[in-house]
XYZ file of C-alpha atoms in Angstrom:
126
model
C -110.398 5.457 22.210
C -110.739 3.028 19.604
C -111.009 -1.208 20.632
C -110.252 -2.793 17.560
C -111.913 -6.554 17.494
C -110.024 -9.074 15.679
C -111.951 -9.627 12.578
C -110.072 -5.895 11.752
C -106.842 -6.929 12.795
C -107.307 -10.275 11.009
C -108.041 -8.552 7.621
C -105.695 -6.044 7.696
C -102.976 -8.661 8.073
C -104.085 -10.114 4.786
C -103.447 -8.886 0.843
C -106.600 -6.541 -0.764
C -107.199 -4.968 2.881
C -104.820 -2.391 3.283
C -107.383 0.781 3.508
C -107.248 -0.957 7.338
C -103.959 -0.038 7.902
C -104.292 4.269 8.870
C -106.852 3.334 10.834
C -104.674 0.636 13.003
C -102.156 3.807 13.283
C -104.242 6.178 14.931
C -102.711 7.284 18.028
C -106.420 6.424 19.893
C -106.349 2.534 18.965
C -106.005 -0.392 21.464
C -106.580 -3.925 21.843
C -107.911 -6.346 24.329
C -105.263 -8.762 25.544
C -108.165 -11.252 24.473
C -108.226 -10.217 20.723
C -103.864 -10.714 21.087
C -104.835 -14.134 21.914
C -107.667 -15.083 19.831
C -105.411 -13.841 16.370
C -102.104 -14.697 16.955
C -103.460 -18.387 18.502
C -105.017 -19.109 15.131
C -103.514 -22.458 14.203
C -102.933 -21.610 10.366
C -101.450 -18.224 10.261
C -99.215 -17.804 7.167
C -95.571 -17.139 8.256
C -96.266 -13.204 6.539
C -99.227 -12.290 8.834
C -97.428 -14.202 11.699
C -95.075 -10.910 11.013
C -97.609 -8.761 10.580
C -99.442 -9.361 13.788
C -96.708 -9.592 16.112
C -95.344 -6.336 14.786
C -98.271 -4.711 15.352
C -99.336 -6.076 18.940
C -96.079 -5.345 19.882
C -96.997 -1.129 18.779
C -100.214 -1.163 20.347
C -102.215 -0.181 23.895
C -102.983 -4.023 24.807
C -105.994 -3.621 28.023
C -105.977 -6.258 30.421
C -108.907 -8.650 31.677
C -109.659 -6.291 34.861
C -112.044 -7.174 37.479
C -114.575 -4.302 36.031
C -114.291 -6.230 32.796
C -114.846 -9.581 33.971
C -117.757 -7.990 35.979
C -119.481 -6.285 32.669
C -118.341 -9.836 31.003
C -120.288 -11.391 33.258
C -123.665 -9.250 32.814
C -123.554 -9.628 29.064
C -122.918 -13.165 28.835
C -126.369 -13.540 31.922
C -127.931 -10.952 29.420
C -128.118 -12.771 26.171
C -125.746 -15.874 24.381
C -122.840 -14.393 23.303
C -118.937 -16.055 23.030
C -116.877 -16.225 25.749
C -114.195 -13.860 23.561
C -116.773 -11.644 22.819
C -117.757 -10.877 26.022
C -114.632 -10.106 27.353
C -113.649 -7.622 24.402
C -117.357 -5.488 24.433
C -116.700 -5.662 28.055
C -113.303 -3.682 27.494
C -114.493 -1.503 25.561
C -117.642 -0.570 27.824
C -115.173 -0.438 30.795
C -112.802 2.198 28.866
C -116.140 3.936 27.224
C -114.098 2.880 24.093
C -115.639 2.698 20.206
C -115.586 -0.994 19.213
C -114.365 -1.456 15.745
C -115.825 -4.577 14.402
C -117.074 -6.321 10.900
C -119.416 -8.080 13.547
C -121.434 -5.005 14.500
C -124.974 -7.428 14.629
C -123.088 -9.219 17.302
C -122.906 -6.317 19.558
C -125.789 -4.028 18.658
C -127.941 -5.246 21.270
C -125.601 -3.793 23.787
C -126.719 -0.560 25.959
C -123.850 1.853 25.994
C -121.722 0.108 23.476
C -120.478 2.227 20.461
C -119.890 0.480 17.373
C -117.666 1.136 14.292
C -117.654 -0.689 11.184
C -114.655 0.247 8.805
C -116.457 -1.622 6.159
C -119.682 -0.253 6.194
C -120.613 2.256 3.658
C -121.549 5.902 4.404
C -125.525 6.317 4.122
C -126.628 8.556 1.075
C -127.841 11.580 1.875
């Protein structure tokens, strides 16, 4: 399974981004009900992405805030600073053993067990 952090979501709602879009259709993607909140309760969405994102949370796995998430939540957030949003949505994905797709990867990396994905990162000559 694939978490897929806002930041993703975010861009792919917006013009020049659209490479985004086959990977938010793979049948393995889901959201945290936290990333739901944290993009569509951004105060100056354009009426277009408004469109765009409530289509597409309304076609996609949302995971709740579980007790084993708050719990892992919990650890990170004693572990080192991190946002309360953050938290919660590396928790998810740790609880579901779940591939977090973020732009943010160097907010995660110091995470044991966390997998990270960056759609924008380029492949590593060989």
């Amino acid at each position: 399974m694939k978490l897929i952090d806002s930041n993703i979501i975010i861009y792919a709602s917006k013009p020049g981004f659209h490479f985004l879009h086959s990977l938010l259709a793979e049948p393995d993607v889901a959201v945290s009900v936290i990333t739901q909140v944290e993009t569509l309760g951004y105060h100056l969405l354009a009426a277009d992405e408004k469109l765009y994102l409530t289509e597409f949370f309304a076609n996609v796995e949302r995971l709740p805030v579980s007790q084993a998430v708050v719990e892992k939540a919990i650890v990170l957030r004693q572990t080192q600073k991190i946002k309360l949003g953050d938290a919660l949505v590396a928790a998810t994905a740790l609880a579901h053993g779940a591939t977090l797709v973020t732009r943010n990867t160097h907010d995660f990396t110091w995470m044991p067990g966390l997998t990270l994905l960056d759609p924008f990162a380029r492949p590593s000559p060989r």
